[in-house]
Coordinates of C-alpha atoms in Angstrom, one line a residue:
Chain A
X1 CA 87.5 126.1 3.4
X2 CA 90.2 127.1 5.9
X3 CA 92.2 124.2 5.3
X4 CA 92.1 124.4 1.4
X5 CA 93.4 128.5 2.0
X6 CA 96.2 127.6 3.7
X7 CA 96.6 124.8 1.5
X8 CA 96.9 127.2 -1.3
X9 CA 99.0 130.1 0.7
X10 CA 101.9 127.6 1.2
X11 CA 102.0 126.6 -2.2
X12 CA 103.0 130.1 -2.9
X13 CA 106.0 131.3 -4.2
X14 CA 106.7 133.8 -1.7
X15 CA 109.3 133.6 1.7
X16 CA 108.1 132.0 5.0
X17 CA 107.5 135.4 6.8
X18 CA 105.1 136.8 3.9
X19 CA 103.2 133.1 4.3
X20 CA 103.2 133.5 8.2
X21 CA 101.3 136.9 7.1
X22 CA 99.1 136.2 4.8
X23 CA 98.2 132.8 6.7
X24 CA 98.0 135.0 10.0
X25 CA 95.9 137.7 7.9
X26 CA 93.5 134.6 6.6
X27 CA 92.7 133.1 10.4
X28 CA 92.1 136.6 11.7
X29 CA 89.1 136.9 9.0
X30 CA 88.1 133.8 9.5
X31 CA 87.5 134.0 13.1
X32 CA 85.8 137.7 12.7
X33 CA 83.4 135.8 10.2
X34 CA 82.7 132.8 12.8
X35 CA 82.7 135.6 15.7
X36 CA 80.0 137.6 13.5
X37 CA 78.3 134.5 12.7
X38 CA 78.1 133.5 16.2
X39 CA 76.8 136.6 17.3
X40 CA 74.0 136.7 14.6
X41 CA 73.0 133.2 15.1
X42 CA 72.6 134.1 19.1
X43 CA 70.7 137.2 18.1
X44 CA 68.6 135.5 16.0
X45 CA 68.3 132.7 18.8
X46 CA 67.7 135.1 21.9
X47 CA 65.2 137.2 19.9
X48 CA 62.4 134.6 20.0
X49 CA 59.4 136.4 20.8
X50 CA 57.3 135.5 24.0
X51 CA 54.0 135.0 23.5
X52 CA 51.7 138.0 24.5
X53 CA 49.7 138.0 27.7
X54 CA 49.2 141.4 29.3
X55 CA 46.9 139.4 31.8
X56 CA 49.6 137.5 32.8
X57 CA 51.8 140.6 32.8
X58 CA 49.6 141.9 35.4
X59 CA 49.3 139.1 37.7
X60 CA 53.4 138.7 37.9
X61 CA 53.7 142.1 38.6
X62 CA 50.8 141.5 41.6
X63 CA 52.4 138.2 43.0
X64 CA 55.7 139.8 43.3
X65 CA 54.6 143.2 44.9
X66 CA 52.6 140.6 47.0
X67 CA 55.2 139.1 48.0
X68 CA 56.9 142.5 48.3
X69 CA 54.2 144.0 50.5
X70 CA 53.8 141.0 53.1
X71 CA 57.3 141.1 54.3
X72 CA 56.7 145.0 54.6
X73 CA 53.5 144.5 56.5
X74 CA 55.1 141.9 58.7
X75 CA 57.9 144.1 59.9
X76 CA 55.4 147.0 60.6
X77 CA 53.1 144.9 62.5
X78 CA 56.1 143.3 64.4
X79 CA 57.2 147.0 65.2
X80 CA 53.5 148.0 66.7
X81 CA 52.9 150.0 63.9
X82 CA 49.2 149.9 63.5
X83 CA 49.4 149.0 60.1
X84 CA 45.8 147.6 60.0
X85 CA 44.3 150.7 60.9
X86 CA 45.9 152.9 58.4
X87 CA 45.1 150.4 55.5
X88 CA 41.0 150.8 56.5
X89 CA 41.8 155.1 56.2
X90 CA 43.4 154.7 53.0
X91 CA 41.0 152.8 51.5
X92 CA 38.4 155.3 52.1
X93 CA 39.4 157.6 49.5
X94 CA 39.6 154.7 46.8
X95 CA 37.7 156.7 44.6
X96 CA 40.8 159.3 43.8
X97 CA 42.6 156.0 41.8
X98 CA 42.1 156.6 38.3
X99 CA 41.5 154.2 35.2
X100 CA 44.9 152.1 34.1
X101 CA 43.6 150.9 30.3
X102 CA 46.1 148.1 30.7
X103 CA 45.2 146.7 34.0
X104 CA 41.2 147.7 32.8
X105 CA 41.9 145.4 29.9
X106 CA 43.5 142.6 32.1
X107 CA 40.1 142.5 33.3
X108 CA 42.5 142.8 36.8
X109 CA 41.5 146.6 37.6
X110 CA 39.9 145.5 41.2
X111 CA 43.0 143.3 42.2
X112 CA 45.5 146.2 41.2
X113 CA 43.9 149.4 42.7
X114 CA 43.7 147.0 46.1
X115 CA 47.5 146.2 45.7
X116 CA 48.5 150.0 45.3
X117 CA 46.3 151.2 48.0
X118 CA 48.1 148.9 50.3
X119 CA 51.4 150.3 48.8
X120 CA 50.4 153.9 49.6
X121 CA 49.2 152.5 53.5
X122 CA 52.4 150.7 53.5
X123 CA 54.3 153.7 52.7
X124 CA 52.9 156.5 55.2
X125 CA 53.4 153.8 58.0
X126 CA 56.9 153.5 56.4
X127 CA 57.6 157.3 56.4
X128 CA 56.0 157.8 60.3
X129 CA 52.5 158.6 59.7
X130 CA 49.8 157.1 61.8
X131 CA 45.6 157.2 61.8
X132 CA 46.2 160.4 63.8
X133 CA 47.4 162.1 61.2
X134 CA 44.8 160.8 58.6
X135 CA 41.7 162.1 61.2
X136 CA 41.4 165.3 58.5
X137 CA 40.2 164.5 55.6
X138 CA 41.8 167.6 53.6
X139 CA 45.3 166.4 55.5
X140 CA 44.5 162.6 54.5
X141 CA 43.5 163.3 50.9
X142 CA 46.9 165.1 50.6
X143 CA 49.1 162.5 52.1
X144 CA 47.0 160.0 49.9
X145 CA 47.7 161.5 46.7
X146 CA 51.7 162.4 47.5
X147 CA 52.4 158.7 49.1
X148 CA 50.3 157.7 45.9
X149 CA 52.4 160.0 43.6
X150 CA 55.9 159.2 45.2
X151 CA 55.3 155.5 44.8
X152 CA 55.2 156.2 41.1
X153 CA 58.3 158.6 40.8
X154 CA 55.5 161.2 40.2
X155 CA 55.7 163.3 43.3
X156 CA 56.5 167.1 43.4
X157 CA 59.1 168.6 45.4
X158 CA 56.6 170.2 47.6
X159 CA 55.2 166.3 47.9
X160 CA 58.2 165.0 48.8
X161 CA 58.8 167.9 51.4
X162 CA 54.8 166.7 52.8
X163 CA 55.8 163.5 53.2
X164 CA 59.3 163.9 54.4
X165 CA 60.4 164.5 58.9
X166 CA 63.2 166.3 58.4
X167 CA 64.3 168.8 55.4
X168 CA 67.5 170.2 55.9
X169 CA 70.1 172.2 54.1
X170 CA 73.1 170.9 54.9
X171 CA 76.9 170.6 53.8
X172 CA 78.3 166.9 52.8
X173 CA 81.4 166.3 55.0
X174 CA 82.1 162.7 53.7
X175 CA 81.2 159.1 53.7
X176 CA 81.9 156.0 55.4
X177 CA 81.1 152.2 55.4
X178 CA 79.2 151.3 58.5
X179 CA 81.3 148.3 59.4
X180 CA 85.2 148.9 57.5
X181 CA 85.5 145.1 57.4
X182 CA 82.4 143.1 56.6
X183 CA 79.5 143.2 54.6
X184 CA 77.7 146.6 55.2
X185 CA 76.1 149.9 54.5
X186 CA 77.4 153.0 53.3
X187 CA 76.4 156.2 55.1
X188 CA 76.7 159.8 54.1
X189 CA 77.9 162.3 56.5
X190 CA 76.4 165.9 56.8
X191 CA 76.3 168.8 59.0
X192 CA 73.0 170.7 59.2
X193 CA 73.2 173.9 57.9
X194 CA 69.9 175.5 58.6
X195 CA 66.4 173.3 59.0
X196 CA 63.6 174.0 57.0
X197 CA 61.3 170.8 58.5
X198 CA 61.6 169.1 61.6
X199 CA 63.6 169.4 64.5
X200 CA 67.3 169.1 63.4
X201 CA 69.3 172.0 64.8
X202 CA 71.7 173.7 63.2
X203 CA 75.3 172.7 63.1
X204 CA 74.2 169.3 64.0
X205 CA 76.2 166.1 62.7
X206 CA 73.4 164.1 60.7
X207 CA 73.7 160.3 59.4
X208 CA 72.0 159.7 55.8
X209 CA 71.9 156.0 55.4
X210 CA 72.5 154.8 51.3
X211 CA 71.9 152.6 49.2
X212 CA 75.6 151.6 48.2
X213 CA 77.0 148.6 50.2
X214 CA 80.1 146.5 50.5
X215 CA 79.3 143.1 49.8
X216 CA 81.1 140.0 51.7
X217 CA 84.2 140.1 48.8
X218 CA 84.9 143.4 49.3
X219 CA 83.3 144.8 46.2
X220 CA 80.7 147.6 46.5
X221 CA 77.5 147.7 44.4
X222 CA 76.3 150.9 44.2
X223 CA 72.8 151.8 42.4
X224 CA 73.6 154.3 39.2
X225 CA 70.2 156.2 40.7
X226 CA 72.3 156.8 44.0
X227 CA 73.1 160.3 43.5
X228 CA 76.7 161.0 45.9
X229 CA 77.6 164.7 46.0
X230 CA 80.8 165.9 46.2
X231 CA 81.6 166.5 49.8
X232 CA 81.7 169.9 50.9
X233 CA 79.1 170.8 48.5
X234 CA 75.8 172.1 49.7
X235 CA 72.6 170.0 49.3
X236 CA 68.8 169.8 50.6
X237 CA 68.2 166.6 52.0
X238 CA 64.6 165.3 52.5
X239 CA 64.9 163.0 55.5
X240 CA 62.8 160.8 57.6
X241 CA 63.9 159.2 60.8
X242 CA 60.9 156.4 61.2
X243 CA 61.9 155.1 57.5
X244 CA 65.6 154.3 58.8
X245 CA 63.5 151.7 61.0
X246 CA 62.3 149.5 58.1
X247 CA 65.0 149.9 55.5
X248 CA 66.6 146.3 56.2
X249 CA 69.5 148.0 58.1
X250 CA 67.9 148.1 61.6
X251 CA 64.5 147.5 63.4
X252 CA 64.9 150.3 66.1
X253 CA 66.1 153.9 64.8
X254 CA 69.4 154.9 65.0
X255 CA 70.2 157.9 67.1
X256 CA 70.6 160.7 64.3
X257 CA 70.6 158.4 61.5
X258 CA 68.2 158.7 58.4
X259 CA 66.8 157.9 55.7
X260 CA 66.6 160.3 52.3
X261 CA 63.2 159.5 50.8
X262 CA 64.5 161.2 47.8
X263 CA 67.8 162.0 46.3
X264 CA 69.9 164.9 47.7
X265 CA 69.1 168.1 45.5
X266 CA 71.8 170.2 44.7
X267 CA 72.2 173.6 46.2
X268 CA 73.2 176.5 43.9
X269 CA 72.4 180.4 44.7
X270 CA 69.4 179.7 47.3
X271 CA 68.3 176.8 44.8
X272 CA 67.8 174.0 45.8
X273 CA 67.7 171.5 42.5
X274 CA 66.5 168.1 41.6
X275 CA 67.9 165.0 40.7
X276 CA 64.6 163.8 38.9
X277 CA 62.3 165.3 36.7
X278 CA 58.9 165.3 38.6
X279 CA 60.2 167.4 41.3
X280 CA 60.8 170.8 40.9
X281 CA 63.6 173.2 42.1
X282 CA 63.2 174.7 45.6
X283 CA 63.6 178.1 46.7
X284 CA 65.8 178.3 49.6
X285 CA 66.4 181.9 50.0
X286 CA 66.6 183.2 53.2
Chain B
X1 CA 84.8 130.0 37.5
X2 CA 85.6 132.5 40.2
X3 CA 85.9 136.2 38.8
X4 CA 89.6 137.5 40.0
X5 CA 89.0 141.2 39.7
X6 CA 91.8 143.7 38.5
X7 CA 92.2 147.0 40.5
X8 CA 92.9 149.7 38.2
X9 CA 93.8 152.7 39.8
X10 CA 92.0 155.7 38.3
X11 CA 92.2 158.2 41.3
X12 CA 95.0 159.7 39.2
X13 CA 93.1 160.0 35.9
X14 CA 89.8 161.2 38.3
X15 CA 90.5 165.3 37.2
X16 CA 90.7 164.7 33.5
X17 CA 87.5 162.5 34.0
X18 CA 85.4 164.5 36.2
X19 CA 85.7 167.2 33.9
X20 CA 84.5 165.3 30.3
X21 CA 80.6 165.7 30.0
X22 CA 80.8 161.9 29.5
X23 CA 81.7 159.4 31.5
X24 CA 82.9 155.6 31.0
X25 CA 85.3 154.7 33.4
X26 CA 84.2 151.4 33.5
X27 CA 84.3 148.4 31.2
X28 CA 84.4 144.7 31.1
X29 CA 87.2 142.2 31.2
X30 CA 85.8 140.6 27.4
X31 CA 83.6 141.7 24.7
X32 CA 80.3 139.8 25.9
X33 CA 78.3 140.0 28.7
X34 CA 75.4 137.7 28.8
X35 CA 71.7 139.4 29.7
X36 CA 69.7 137.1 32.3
X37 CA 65.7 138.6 31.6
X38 CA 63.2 137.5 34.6
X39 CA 60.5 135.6 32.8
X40 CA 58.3 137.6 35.0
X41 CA 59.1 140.7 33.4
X42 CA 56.3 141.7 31.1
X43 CA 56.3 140.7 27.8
X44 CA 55.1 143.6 26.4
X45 CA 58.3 145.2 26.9
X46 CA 60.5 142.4 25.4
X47 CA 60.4 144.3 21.9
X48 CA 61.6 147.8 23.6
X49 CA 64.6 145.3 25.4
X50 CA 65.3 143.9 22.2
X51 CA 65.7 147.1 20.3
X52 CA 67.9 148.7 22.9
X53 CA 70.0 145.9 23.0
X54 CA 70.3 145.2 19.1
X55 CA 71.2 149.0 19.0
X56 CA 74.0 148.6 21.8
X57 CA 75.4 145.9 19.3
X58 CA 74.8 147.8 16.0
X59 CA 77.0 150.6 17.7
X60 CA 79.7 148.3 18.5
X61 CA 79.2 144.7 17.6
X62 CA 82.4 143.9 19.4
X63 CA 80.6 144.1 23.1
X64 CA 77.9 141.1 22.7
X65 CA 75.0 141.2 24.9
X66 CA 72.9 138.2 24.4
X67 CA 69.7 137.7 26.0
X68 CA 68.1 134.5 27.6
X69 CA 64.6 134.4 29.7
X70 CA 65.3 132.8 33.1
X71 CA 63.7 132.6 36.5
X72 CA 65.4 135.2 38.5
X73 CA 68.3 133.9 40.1
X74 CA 71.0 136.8 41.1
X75 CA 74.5 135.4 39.6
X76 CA 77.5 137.0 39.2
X77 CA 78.6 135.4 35.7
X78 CA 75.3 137.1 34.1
X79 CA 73.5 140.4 34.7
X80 CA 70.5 140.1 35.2
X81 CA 67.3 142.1 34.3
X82 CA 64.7 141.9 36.6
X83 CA 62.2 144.2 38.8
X84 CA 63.7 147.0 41.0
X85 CA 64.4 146.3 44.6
X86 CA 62.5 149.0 45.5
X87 CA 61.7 149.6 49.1
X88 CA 59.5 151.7 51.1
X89 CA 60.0 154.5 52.8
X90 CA 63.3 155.4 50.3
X91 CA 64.1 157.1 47.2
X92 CA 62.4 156.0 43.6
X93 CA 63.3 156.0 39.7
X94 CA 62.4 154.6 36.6
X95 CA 64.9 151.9 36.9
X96 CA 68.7 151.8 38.1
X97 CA 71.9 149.7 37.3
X98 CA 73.6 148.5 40.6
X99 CA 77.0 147.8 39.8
X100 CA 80.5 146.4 41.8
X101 CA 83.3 148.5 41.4
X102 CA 86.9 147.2 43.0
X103 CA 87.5 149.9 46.0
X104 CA 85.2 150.0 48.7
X105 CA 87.3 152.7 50.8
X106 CA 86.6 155.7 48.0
X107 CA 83.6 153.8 46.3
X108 CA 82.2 158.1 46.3
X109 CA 84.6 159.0 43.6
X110 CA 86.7 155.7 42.6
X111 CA 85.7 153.5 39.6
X112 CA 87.2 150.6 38.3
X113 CA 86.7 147.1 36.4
X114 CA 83.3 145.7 36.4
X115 CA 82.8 142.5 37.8
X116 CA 78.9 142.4 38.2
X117 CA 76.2 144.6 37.3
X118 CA 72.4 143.6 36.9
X119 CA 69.7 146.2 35.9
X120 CA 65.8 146.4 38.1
X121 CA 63.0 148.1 36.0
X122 CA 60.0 150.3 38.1
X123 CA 56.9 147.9 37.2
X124 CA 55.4 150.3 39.6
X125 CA 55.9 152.6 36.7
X126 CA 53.4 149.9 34.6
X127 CA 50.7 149.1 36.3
X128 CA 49.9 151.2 39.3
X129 CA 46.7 154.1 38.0
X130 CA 47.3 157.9 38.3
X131 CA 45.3 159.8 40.8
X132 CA 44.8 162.9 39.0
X133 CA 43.8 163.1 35.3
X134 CA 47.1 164.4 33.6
X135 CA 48.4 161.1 35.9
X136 CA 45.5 158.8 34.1
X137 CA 47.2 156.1 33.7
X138 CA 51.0 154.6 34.0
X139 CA 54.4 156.2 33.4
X140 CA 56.6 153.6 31.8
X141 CA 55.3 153.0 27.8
X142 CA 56.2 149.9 26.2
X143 CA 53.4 149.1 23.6
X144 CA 50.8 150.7 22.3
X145 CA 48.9 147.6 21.7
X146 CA 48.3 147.6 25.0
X147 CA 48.7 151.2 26.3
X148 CA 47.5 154.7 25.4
X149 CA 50.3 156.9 24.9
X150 CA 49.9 160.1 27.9
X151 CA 52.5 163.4 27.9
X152 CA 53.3 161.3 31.4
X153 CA 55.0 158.4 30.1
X154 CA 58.5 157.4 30.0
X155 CA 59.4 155.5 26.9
X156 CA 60.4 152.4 28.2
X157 CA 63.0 151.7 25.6
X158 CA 64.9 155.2 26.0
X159 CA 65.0 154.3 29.9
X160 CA 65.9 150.5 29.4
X161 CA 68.9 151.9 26.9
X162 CA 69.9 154.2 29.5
X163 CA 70.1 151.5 32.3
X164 CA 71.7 149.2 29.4
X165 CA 74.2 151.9 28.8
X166 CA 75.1 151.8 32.8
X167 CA 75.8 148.4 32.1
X168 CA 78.2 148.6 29.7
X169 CA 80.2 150.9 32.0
X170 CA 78.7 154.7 31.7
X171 CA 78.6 156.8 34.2
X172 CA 75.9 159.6 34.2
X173 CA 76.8 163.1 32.4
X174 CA 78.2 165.8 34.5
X175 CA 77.1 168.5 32.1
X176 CA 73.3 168.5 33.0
X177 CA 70.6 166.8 34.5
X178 CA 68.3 166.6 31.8
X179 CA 69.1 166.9 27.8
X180 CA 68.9 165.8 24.4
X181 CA 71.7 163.1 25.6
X182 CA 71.4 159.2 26.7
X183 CA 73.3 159.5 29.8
X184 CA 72.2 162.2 31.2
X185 CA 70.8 161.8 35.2
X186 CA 67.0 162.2 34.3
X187 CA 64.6 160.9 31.6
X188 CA 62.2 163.4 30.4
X189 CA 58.7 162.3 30.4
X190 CA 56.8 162.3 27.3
X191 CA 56.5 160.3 24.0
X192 CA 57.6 163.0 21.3
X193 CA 60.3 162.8 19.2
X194 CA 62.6 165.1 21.1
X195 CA 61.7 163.1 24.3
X196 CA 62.6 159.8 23.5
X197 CA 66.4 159.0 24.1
X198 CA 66.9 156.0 21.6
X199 CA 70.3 156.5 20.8
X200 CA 73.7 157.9 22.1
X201 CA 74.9 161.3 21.4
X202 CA 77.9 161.2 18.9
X203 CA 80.3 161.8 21.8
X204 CA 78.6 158.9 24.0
X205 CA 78.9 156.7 21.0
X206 CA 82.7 157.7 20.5
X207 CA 83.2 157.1 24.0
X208 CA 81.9 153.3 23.8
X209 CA 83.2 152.4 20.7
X210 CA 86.7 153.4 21.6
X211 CA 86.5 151.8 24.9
X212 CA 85.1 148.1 23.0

């Protein structure tokens, strides 16, 4: 149909520079219809439905966080932690788990309340918690429900400040890539400011280890959910020295160097103020 | 084909951009960027993908974002869409965008051409039960065939959009946290109407169909 178009366009009676047009005008409508055309037919392709199968939703998400987990569990158990312990304490209050109708219906309710409570023993070994601090019930049940609740983005600001070593107001004095000419991990820079956790002192220089890397071209992938405040703004950080251990970037803690368990809130007339929706603001008001 | 990347220098332009409530300083080389979906991602959620995405393209059919189901394989000529790397120990969300931008000296505040950029979804979010009974069940909602709707869940295709919209090169908003808006930092929770986040605001939606 092209072809006869143009056919007809240069039998026209007009000069060469109005047939370059209207040819030129011709082709570019052409190819928006093909361009159209070819987008519709790979919408139409791409949206082929899968069939449903919320059982075998269930057991991918299981075989990956399996997977997930045993690398976890190896590097605590390579690190001493005693990982096997704190998985028999947590399992002991079981009974706080709830009913998930999906999982329920998956007929997989057992194989999935198993998987989490390993996630929530995995995650106060993580964070620096031991069977010593899981000898109280009333402490236990309410490490057990914040580890439970920050593994599902659902954990309070006063949660988050349970589970966390170190909380800290502090003042953002810049960033850095560990190693300026490889592959590596970005770091925050801070000064403490005044601590309202832990043992930082004031005025101390503090390492907060991100997210954001440099990959082996030189490009840097940085997670949209990596929140980077301006420096010499204030912020609240939420730290923990033991997770540094067993984030990938080392296997023995770095002098001074942490990890934020959640992202830095933003500090604005004694208020401290949260990236994300579950946690509240915190009052910081001297 | 090896991706050369352009450098585009935007710490001039950085004022004028750090003071617009939205952001897109970052866009693709071509008008298509193919959408790699783990097969193991569940399929529940594929209509929720598939609306985001068709509204993405309704918007501005000139940025095409087709979809194929593939074992997960990290590439940089696809994004991919996939669970979240999600540690332990570290921070969480719904779901996050990680993205390559061109300088790694002042990757804080510089932005620049895209030359990879692959979403991970929270299935914690799915399947993991509450432990108290306003947290009954899950948090991410993607069908109601299988789920029951709680004032806890995140619509899955408001957070999905929002990732998607990382993807095409927005930034967060630097107006607010939270709000009526698709960029904004924070999904509310909750499955009313003036929770879900379905669509841009009519500034985000200038700002992406000028920029495609």
């Amino acid at each position: 149909m092209a072809k006869a178009l143009f056919a007809v366009i240069n039998s026209l009676d007009v000069d060469q520079a109005m047939k370059r047009y209207l040819m030129a005008a011709a082709a570019a409508l052409f190819l928006a219809g093909a361009v159209g055309s070819t987008v519709a037919s790979q919408d139409k392709a791409a949206d082929q439905r899968r069939p449903a199968n919320p059982q075998q939703d269930v057991r991918n998400f299981l075989a990956a966080k399996g997977r997930q987990q045993e690398a976890a569990i190896a590097q605590l158990l390579a690190a001493g932690v005693p990982y096997g312990q704190m998985r028999s304490i947590v399992a002991r209050y079981s009974s706080l788990l709830r009913s998930n109708k999906l999982v329920s219906d998956a007929g997989l309710a057992p194989e999935v309340n198993e998987a989490f409570l390993t996630d929530i023993a995995i995650e106060l070994a993580v964070l620096g918690y031991g069977p010593q601090d899981l000898r109280d019930p009333t402490t236990a049940r309410a490490l057990f429900l914040a580890a439970a609740a920050k593994r599902r983005a659902a954990a309070s600001s006063e949660q988050l400040m349970q589970l966390a070593q170190n909380v800290v107001v502090a003042r953002v004095d810049g960033y850095a890539m560990l190693e300026p000419n490889g592959a590596s991990a970005a770091e925050m820079r801070v000064t403490a400011i005044r601590s309202l956790k832990g043992d930082i002192a004031a005025n101390a220089p503090v390492r907060v280890q991100l997210r954001t890397r440099r990959n082996a071209d030189r490009t840097v992938t940085r997670p949209t959910d990596e929140y980077l405040p301006p420096i010499g703004s204030e912020v609240l950080l939420l730290l923990s020295a033991s997770a540094a251990r067993f984030q990938g970037r080392s296997t023995t803690a770095v002098e001074g160097s942490f990890v934020k368990i959640t992202e830095p809130y933003r500090v604005q007339d004694g208020t401290a103020l949260p990236v994300m929706e579950s946690a509240g603001p915190v009052s910081i008001a001297q | 084909m090896r991706i050369v990347p352009k450098f585009v220098a935007m710490a001039a332009l950085l004022p004028a951009v750090a003071e617009a409530q939205v952001q897109l300083p970052n866009k693709w080389d071509s008008g298509s960027r193919s959408l790699a979906v783990d097969v193991q991602l569940p399929v529940m959620c594929d209509d929720a993908l598939y609306n985001a995405r068709n509204y993405l393209q309704s918007v501005e059919p000139a940025m095409s974002l087709p979809i194929s189901f593939v074992s997960y394989s990290p590439s940089q000529s696809t994004s991919t869409i996939s669970f979240t790397q999600q540690g332990y120990g570290g921070t969480v969300s719904a779901g996050t965008t990680a993205k390559s931008y061109m300088d790694p000296d002042y990757f804080w505040e510089s932005y620049g051409q895209l030359v990879d950029a692959d979403i991970f979804m929270n299935y914690d979010l799915l399947f993991w039960p509450g432990t108290t009974d306003t947290q009954r069940s899950y948090d991410l909602f993607c069908s109601s065939q299988y789920q029951t709707a709680t004032s806890w869940n995140y619509d899955y295709q408001s957070a999905i959009l929002h990732e998607l919209g990382h993807l095409v090169g927005f930034e967060h908003r630097t107006d607010a946290a939270t709000g009526p808006c698709l960029m904004h930092s924070s999904l509310p929770r909750g499955l009313t109407a003036d929770r879900l986040r379905r669509a841009f605001c009519s500034d985000e939606r200038a700002a992406y169909t000028a920029a495609y």
